[in-house]
Structures are given as structure tokens and as C-alpha cells.
Coordinates of C-alpha atoms in Angstrom, one line a residue:
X1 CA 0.0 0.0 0.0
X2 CA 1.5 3.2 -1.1
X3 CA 1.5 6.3 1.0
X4 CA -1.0 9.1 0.5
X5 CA -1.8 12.3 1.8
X6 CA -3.5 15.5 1.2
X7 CA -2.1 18.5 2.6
X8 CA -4.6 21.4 1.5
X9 CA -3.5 25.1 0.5
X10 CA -4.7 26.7 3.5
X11 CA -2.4 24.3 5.9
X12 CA 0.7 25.2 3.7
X13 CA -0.6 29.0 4.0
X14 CA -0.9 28.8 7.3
X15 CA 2.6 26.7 7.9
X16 CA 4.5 29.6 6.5
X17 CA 2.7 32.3 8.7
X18 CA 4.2 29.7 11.5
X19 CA 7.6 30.5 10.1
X20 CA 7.4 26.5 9.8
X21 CA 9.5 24.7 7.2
X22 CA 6.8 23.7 4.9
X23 CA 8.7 20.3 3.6
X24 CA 9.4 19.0 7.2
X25 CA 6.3 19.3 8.0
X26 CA 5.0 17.0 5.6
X27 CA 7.6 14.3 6.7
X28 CA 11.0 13.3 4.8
X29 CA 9.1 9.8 4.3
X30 CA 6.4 11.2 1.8
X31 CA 9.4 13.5 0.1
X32 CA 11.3 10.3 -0.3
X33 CA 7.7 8.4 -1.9
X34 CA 8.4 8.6 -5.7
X35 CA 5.0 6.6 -5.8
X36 CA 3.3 9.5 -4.5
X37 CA 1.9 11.8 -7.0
X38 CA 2.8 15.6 -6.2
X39 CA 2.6 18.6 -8.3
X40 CA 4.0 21.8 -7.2
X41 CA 2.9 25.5 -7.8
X42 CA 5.1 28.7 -8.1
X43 CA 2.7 31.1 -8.0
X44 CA 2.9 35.2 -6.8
X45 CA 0.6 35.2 -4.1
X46 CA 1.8 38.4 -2.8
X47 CA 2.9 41.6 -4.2
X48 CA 2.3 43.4 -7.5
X49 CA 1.2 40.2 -9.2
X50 CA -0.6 39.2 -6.7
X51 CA -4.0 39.9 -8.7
X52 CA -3.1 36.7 -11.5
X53 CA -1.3 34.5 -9.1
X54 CA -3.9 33.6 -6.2
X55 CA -6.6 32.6 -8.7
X56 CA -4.1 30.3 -10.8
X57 CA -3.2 28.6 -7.6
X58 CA -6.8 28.4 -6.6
X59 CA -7.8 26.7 -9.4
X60 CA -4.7 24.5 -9.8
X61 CA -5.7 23.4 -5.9
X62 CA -9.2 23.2 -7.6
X63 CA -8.5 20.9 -10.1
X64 CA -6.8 18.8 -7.7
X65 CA -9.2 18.5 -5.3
X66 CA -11.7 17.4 -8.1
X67 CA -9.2 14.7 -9.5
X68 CA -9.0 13.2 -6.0
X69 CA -12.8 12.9 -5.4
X70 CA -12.5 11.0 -8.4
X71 CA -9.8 8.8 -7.2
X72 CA -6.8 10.5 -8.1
X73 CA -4.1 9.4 -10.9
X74 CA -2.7 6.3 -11.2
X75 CA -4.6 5.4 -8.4
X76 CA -3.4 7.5 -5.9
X77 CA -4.3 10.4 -4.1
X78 CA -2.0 13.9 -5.8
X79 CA -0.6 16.3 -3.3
X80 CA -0.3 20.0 -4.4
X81 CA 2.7 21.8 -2.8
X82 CA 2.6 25.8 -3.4
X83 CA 4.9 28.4 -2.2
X84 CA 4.5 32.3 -2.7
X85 CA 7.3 33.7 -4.6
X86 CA 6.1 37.2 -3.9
X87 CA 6.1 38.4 -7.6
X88 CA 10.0 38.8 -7.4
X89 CA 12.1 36.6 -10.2
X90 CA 14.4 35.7 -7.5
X91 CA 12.1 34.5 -5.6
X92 CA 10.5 32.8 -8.1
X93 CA 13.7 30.9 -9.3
X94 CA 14.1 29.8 -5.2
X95 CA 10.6 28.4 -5.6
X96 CA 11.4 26.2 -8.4
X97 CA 14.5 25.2 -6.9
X98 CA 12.5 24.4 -3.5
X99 CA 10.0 22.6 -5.3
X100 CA 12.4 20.6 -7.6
X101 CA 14.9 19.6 -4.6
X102 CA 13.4 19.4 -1.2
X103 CA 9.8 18.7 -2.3
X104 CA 10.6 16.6 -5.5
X105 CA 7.7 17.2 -7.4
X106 CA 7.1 15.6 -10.4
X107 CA 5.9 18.8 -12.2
X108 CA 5.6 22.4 -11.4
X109 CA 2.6 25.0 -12.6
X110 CA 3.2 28.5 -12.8
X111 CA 4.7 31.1 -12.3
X112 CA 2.0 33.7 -13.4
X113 CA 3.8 36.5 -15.5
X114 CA 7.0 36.0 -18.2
X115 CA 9.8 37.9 -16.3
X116 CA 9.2 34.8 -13.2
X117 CA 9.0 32.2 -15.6
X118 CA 12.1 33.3 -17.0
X119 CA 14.0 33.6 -13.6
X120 CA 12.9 29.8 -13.2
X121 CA 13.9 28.9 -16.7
X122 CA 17.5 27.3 -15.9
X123 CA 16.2 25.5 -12.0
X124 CA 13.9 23.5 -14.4
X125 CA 16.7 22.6 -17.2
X126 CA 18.8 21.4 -14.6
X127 CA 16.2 19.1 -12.1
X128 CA 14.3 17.9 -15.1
X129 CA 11.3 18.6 -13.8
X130 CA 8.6 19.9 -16.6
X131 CA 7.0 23.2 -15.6
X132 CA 3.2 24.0 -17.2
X133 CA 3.0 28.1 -17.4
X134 CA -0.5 29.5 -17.7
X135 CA -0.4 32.9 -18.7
X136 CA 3.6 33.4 -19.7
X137 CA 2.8 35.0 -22.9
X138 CA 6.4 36.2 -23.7
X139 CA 7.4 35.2 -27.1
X140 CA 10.7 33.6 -26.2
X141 CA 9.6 31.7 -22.8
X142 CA 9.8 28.5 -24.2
X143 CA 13.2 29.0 -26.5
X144 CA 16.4 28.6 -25.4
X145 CA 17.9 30.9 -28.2
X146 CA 15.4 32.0 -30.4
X147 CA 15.8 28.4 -32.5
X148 CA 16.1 25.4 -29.5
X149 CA 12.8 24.6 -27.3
X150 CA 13.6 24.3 -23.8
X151 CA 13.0 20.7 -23.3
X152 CA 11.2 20.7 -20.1
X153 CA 9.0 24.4 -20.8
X154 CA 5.6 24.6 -21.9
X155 CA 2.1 26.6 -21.8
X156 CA -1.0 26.7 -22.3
X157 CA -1.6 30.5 -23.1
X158 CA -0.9 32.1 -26.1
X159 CA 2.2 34.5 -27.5
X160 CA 1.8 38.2 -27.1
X161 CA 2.9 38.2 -30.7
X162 CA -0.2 36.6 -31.5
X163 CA -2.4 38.6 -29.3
X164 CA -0.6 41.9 -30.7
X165 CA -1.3 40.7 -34.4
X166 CA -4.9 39.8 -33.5
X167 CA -5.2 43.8 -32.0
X168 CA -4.2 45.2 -34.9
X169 CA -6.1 43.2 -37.4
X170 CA -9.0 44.1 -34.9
X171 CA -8.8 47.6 -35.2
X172 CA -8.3 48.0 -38.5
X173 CA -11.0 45.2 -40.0
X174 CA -13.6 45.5 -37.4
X175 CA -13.7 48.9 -35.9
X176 CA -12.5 51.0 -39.2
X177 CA -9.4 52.6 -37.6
X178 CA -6.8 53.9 -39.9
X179 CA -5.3 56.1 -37.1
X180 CA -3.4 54.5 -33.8
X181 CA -2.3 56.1 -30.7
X182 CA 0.3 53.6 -28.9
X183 CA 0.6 54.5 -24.8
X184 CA 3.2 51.9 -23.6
X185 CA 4.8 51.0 -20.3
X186 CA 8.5 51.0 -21.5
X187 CA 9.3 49.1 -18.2
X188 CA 8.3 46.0 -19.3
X189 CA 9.1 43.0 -22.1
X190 CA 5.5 42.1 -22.2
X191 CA 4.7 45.8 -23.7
X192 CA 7.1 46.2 -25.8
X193 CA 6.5 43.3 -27.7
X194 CA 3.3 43.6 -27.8
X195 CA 3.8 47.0 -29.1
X196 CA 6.2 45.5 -32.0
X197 CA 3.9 43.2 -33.1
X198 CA 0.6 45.6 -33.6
X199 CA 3.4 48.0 -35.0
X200 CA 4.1 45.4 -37.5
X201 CA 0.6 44.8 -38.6
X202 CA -1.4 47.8 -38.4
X203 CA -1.9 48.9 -42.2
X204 CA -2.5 52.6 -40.9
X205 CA -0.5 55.3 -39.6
X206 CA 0.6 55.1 -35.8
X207 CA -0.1 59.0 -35.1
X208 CA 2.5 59.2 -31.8
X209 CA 3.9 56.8 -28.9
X210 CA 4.2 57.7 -25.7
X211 CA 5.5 55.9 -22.6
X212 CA 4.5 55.4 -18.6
X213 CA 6.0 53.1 -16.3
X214 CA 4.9 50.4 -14.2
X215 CA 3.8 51.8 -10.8
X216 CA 2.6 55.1 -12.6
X217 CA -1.2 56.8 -11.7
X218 CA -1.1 60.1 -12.8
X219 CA -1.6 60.1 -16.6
X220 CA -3.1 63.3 -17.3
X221 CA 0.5 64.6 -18.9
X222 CA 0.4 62.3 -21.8
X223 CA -3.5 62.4 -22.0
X224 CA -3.3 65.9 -22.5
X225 CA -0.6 65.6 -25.0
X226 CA -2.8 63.6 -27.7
X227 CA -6.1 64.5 -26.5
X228 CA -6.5 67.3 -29.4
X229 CA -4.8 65.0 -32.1
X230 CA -6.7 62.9 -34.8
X231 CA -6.6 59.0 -34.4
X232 CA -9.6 56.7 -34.4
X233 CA -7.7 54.0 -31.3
X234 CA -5.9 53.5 -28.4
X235 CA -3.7 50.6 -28.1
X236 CA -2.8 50.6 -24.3
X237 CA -0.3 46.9 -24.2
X238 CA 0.0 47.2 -20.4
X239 CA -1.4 45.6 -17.6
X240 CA -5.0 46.6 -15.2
X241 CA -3.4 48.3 -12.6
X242 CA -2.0 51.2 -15.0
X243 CA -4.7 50.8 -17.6
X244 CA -7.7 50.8 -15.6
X245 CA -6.0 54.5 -14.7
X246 CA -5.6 55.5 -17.8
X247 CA -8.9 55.3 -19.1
X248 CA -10.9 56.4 -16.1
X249 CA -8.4 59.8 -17.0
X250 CA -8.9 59.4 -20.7
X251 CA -12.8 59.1 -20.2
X252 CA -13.2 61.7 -17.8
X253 CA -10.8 64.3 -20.0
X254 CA -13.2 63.3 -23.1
X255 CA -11.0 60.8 -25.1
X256 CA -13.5 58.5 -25.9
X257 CA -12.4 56.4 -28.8
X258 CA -12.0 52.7 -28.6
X259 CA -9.4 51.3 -26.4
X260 CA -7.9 48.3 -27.4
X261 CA -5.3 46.0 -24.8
X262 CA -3.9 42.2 -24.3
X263 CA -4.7 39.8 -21.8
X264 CA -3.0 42.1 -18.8
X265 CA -6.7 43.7 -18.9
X266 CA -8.2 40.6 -18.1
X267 CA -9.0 41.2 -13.7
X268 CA -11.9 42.7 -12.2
X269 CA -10.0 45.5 -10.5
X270 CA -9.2 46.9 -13.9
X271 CA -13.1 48.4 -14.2
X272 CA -13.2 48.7 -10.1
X273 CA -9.9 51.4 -11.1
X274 CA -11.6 52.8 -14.1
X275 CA -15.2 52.8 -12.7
X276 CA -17.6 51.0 -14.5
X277 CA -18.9 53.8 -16.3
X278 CA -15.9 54.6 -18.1
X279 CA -15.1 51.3 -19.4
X280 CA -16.8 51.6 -22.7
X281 CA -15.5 51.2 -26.3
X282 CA -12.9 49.0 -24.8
X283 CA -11.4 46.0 -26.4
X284 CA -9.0 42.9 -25.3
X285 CA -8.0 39.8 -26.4
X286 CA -8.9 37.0 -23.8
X287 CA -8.0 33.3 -23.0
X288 CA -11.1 32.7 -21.7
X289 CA -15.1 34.0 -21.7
X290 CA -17.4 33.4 -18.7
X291 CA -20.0 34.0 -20.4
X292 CA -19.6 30.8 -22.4
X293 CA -22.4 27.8 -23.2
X294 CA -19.9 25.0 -23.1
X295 CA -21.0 22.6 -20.1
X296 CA -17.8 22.2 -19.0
X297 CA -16.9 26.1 -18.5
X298 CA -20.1 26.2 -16.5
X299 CA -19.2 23.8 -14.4
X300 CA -15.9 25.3 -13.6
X301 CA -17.1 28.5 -12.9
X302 CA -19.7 27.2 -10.4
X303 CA -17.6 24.9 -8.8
X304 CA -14.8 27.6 -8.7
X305 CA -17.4 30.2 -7.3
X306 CA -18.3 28.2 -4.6
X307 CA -14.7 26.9 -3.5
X308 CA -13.3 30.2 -3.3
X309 CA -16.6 32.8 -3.0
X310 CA -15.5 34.5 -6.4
X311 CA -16.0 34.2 -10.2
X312 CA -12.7 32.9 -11.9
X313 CA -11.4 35.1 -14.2
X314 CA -9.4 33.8 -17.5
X315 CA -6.2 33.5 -15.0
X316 CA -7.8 31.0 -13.4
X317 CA -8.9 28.9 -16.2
X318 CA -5.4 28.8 -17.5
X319 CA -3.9 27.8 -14.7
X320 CA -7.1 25.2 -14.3
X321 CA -5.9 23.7 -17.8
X322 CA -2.6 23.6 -16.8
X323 CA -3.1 21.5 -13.7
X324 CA -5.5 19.4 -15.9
X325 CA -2.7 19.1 -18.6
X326 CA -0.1 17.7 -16.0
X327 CA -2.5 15.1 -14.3
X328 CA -4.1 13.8 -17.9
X329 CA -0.1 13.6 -18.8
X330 CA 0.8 11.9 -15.6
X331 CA -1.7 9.3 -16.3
X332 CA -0.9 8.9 -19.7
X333 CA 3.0 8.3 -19.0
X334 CA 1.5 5.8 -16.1
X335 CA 4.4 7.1 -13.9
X336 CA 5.7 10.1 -12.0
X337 CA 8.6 9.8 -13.7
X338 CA 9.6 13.7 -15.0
X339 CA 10.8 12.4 -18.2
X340 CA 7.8 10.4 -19.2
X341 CA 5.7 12.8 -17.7
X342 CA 7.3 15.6 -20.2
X343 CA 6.9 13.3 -23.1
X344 CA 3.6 13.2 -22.8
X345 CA 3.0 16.7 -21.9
X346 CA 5.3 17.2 -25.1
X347 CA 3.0 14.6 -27.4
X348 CA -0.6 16.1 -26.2
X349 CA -2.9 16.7 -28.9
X350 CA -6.7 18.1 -28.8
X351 CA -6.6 18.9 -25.1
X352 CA -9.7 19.6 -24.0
X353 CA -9.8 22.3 -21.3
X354 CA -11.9 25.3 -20.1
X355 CA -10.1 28.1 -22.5
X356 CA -11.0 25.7 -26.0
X357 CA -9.5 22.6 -27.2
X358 CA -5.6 22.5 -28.5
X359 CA -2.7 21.0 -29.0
X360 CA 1.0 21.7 -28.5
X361 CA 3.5 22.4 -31.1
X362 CA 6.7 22.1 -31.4
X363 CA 7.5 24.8 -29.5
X364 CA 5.3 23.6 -27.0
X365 CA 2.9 26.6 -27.4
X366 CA -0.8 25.5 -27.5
X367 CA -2.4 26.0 -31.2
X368 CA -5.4 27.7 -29.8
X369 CA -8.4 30.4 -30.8
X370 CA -8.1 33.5 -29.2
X371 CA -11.3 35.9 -27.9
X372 CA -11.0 39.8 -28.1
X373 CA -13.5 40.7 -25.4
X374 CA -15.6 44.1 -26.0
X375 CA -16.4 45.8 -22.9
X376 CA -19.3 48.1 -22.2
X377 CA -20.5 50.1 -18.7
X378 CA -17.8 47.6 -17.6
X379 CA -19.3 45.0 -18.4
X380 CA -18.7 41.6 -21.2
X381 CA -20.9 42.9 -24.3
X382 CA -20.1 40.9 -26.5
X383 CA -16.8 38.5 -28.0
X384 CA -15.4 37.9 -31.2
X385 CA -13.1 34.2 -32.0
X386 CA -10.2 34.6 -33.5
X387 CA -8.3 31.6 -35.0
X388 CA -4.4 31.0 -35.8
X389 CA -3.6 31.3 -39.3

């Protein structure tokens, strides 16, 4: 009889506010149990992140809890281990290397954003433990140098090439607009390439550029700067905290053509920043609707709602499919071995999952749709699909 246990999210939680070593106290036997099934989530459940990370690990710890009820993989019982790595890459890479060492997972979900993933990048090469990211949407996270996939790094969202591309095609095809304002937060990867990629697609003219930082509030300077100019969109490739500021200011000065953003838009405090009265006439590109038909969405949203007391946002269900990714592989390997396990992560085709059915590529990105989200009184009005060419 093999060993099982279930140590829930709020014990770990709760360990570390003891100042308790986590691993201890889950016993050196079970660490030493390869039979035991254990996943392991790197996840920012503190600082600026904060806002994408506690829903991924919410729902991976959902997804978990809904595998055991129906008797686990391979028979046995999976443990999910989670740490905070407080939104810092440093932290992030001390995670993985937690995680990989002392807890010997055999696979790791998260981290949340693409500047942690890529701090835990070289922990995984070495331990050989695959790691699932849900929302890394960099367009180099999974390459080692711009030609070689990292062996052991995969994802289930998708690039913010693609997303960027699918903006631009957007404002141009759907909404008329032959005019583009860029307002970019130069502090980050994540909007600059998302700012090269609508560059490079957008058939119009790109009227002016300006830049904010992450952190900023006070927008009003560059608002004023192209409030009297003549441009038909916004593209705004930041994340909710910033943007959700810049178009309560935009709104209230009078700017009110569309505004167009990636994922990053995708939390509820982004129209709780902006007010919901403001958000209108805006546009982003989505993982995930909750407004879908599909049984299985439904189900995930009601059983997520009543697990944590909130509605999951697209965060969520990417870090949902994740965990489900990992556990269908697990099974399919039929061992917790991390090699077999990342062959069959490698090998998954027509995944079905909460954010639409896909397979990986070569690159191990998903081949999956994409949703650009319209937004109106701050509410979802309506969604448009968008495939892959």
C-alpha cells in the first residue's frame, strides 16, 4: 500500500505564517515516496502580481481536489505543494528550486507572469522537472535561443505576438481605424513586444507613442498631450493596474475612442480602477469567456465560485488547464517519472480544457483560438473568436 496524503492550500498557507519549514512538515518519508503523486505550484501570491497568481493557484488546488474525489491518478491520491514567490524573479527561481529539490515534485505549474517564468527557466533545465505556465505569454519563454525549445517548458496560453497581431487586425477590419495612438509602459518586455507586433501589422498610420512606467497613476500629462490630435484608437499593451487608470483619465478628459489591450486587462479590478462607467468602447484579447455555453466552463465557474466565493477570471482557467494538462499527462505516462511525464505533456494533442481545445507544437505553445473581449458600462458585451492562421 502506497502512501498518501493530502495536505490542503490553506495548511501550507498557514505553515508559513508559523515560520514552519513547509517540507518538514510534511515528513522526509512522503518527500522520499516517488510513488506519490505531487505537483508543485510557483505562483505570486503576494505583491504586484498578486491579482493573476492567487486565482491560478486556486484553481490548480481546484483541479486537484476534483481529481482526488475521483480517485486521483494512477490510483493515488495527488498532493499539491505551493509556495509564494512574492512576484519577485528571484524569488520565483528559489521556488522552483524548493520545489524541484526538497519537495521533488514531479511537475511544477506557474509562475504567473514572463519575467518569473524566465528567472525559473534554468532551476527546471537542470532538475528535469517539466513546468506548465498558464499565462507566460512572452514570445521567447519556451526557447532557449530563439531556435532550441527548452526541453522541459511549456504553456497553455498564447504568445503576445499573436495577441498583438490579432489587435491590430481588430482595429483595422472591425472597428474602421486607420489612425493608432500607442501608450506603452516601457518598463516592461510584455509591452514592448506587444507594441512590435501591432506595429508590424497595423496597415494605418501610428499618429504618436508615448510611454508610462509600471507603478505610474497620474496620466493626465500624456492624455493631454494627444487628447486634441486625430486618431480613431488606443492601443494601451500594459497591464489593469496602469490601464484601468488610464482610461478612467482618458474618459473623464473626453477621449473616448475605442481602447484596445492584451490579456494584462483581463481582472476585475481593472473596471473597479476605471469605474464602470468609463469602461466603454474597450477591447482585449482573452483566453477565456465566462459568459460561455460549453457545459464544462459552466461547471468550472460554479464549482470555482463556490470553492473560493468568487467568479474565476481567464487566469484562473489557464492555470485550471494547466493543472489538468499535467494530471491527464501523468496518467498517460502511467508514472511520475519527470521524463515520461514531459513526453507526454510534449505529445498532447486536442486537449480539452476550459479556454478551448488545443494541441502543442513544437515549440510547446498551444495551437489555440483567441477571444477579443468588448467591454461596455464595464461590463462583457459581447466577444469575437479569433483563430491562428
Amino acid at each position: 500500500m502506497k502512501k498518501k496524503y493530502w495536505l490542503g492550500l490553506s495548511s501550507l498557507l498557514l505553515l508559513a505564517a508559523c515560520g514552519n519549514d513547509v517540507s518538514e512538515e510534511m515528513g522526509s518519508g512522503v518527500a522520499n515516496d516517488d510513488a506519490t503523486v505531487k505537483i508543485g505550484g510557483n505562483f505570486e501570491l503576494s505583491g504586484g502580481a498578486s491579482a493573476y497568481g492567487t486565482p491560478m493557484n486556486n484553481a490548480v488546488d481546484l483541479a486537484i481536489k476534483q481529481i482526488n474525489e475521483k480517485g486521483g491518478v494512477l490510483g493515488e491520491d495527488v498532493a499539491y505543494v505551493s509556495y509564494d514567490n512574492t512576484s519577485v524573479a528571484q524569488e520565483a527561481a528559489s521556488v522552483a528550486t524548493r520545489l524541484a529539490t526538497e519537495d521533488q515534485v514531479t511537475a511544477i505549474i506557474g509562475p504567473a507572469t514572463t519575467g518569473d517564468a524566465n528567472a525559473q527557466t534554468p532551476v527546471i533545465d537542470r532538475a528535469g522537472v517539466p513546468a506548465v505556465l498558464p499565462a507566460a505569454t512572452g514570445d521567447e519563454v519556451t526557447m532557449k535561443d530563439g531556435e532550441t525549445v527548452w526541453e522541459y517548458i511549456f504553456r497553455v496560453c498564447f504568445q503576445d505576438s499573436f495577441q498583438g497581431e490579432v489587435l491590430a487586425n481588430f482595429a483595422q477590419n472591425d472597428l474602421g481605424a486607420e489612425k493608432a495612438i500607442i501608450l506603452q509602459d516601457n518598463s516592461t518586455d510584455y509591452a514592448v513586444g506587444l507594441s512590435d507586433a501591432f506595429r508590424s501589422v497595423f496597415k494605418g498610420e501610428v499618429v504618436d507613442e508615448l510611454n508610462f512606467s509600471d507603478g505610474d497613476t497620474d496620466f493626465n500629462a500624456i492624455l493631454t498631450n494627444i487628447r486634441d490630435k486625430d486618431f480613431d484608437v488606443i492601443f494601451i499593451p500594459g497591464y489593469y493596474e496602469e490601464a484601468g487608470l488610464l482610461i478612467k483619465q482618458a474618459r473623464e478628459m473626453g477621449i473616448d475612442q475605442p481602447i484596445l489591450g492584451p490579456d494584462g486587462f483581463a481582472n476585475s479590478t481593472l473596471v473597479e480602477l476605471a469605474s464602470a462607467q468609463n469602461v466603454n468602447d474597450v477591447y482585449y484579447t482573452g483566453h477565456f469567456t465566462p459568459n460561455s455555453e460549453e457545459p464544462a466552463v459552466k461547471e468550472f465557474m460554479a464549482a470555482f465560485e463556490e470553492e473560493y466565493g468568487v467568479e474565476a477570471d481567464s487566469f484562473a482557467a489557464l492555470a485550471y488547464d494547466a493543472a489538468n494538462l499535467v494530471l491527464q499527462a501523468i496518467e498517460t505516462a502511467g508514472t511520475v517519472d519527470s521524463d515520461a511525464v514531459t513526453e507526454a505533456i510534449a505529445t498532447t494533442t486536442d486537449f480539452s480544457g476550459v479556454t478551448g481545445t488545443f494541441s502543442l507544437d513544437e515549440n510547446h505553445n498551444p495551437v489555440k483560438s483567441t477571444f477579443v473581449i468588448e467591454m461596455q458600462n464595464g461590463e462583457e458585451a459581447g466577444n469575437t473568436v479569433v483563430s491562428p492562421n
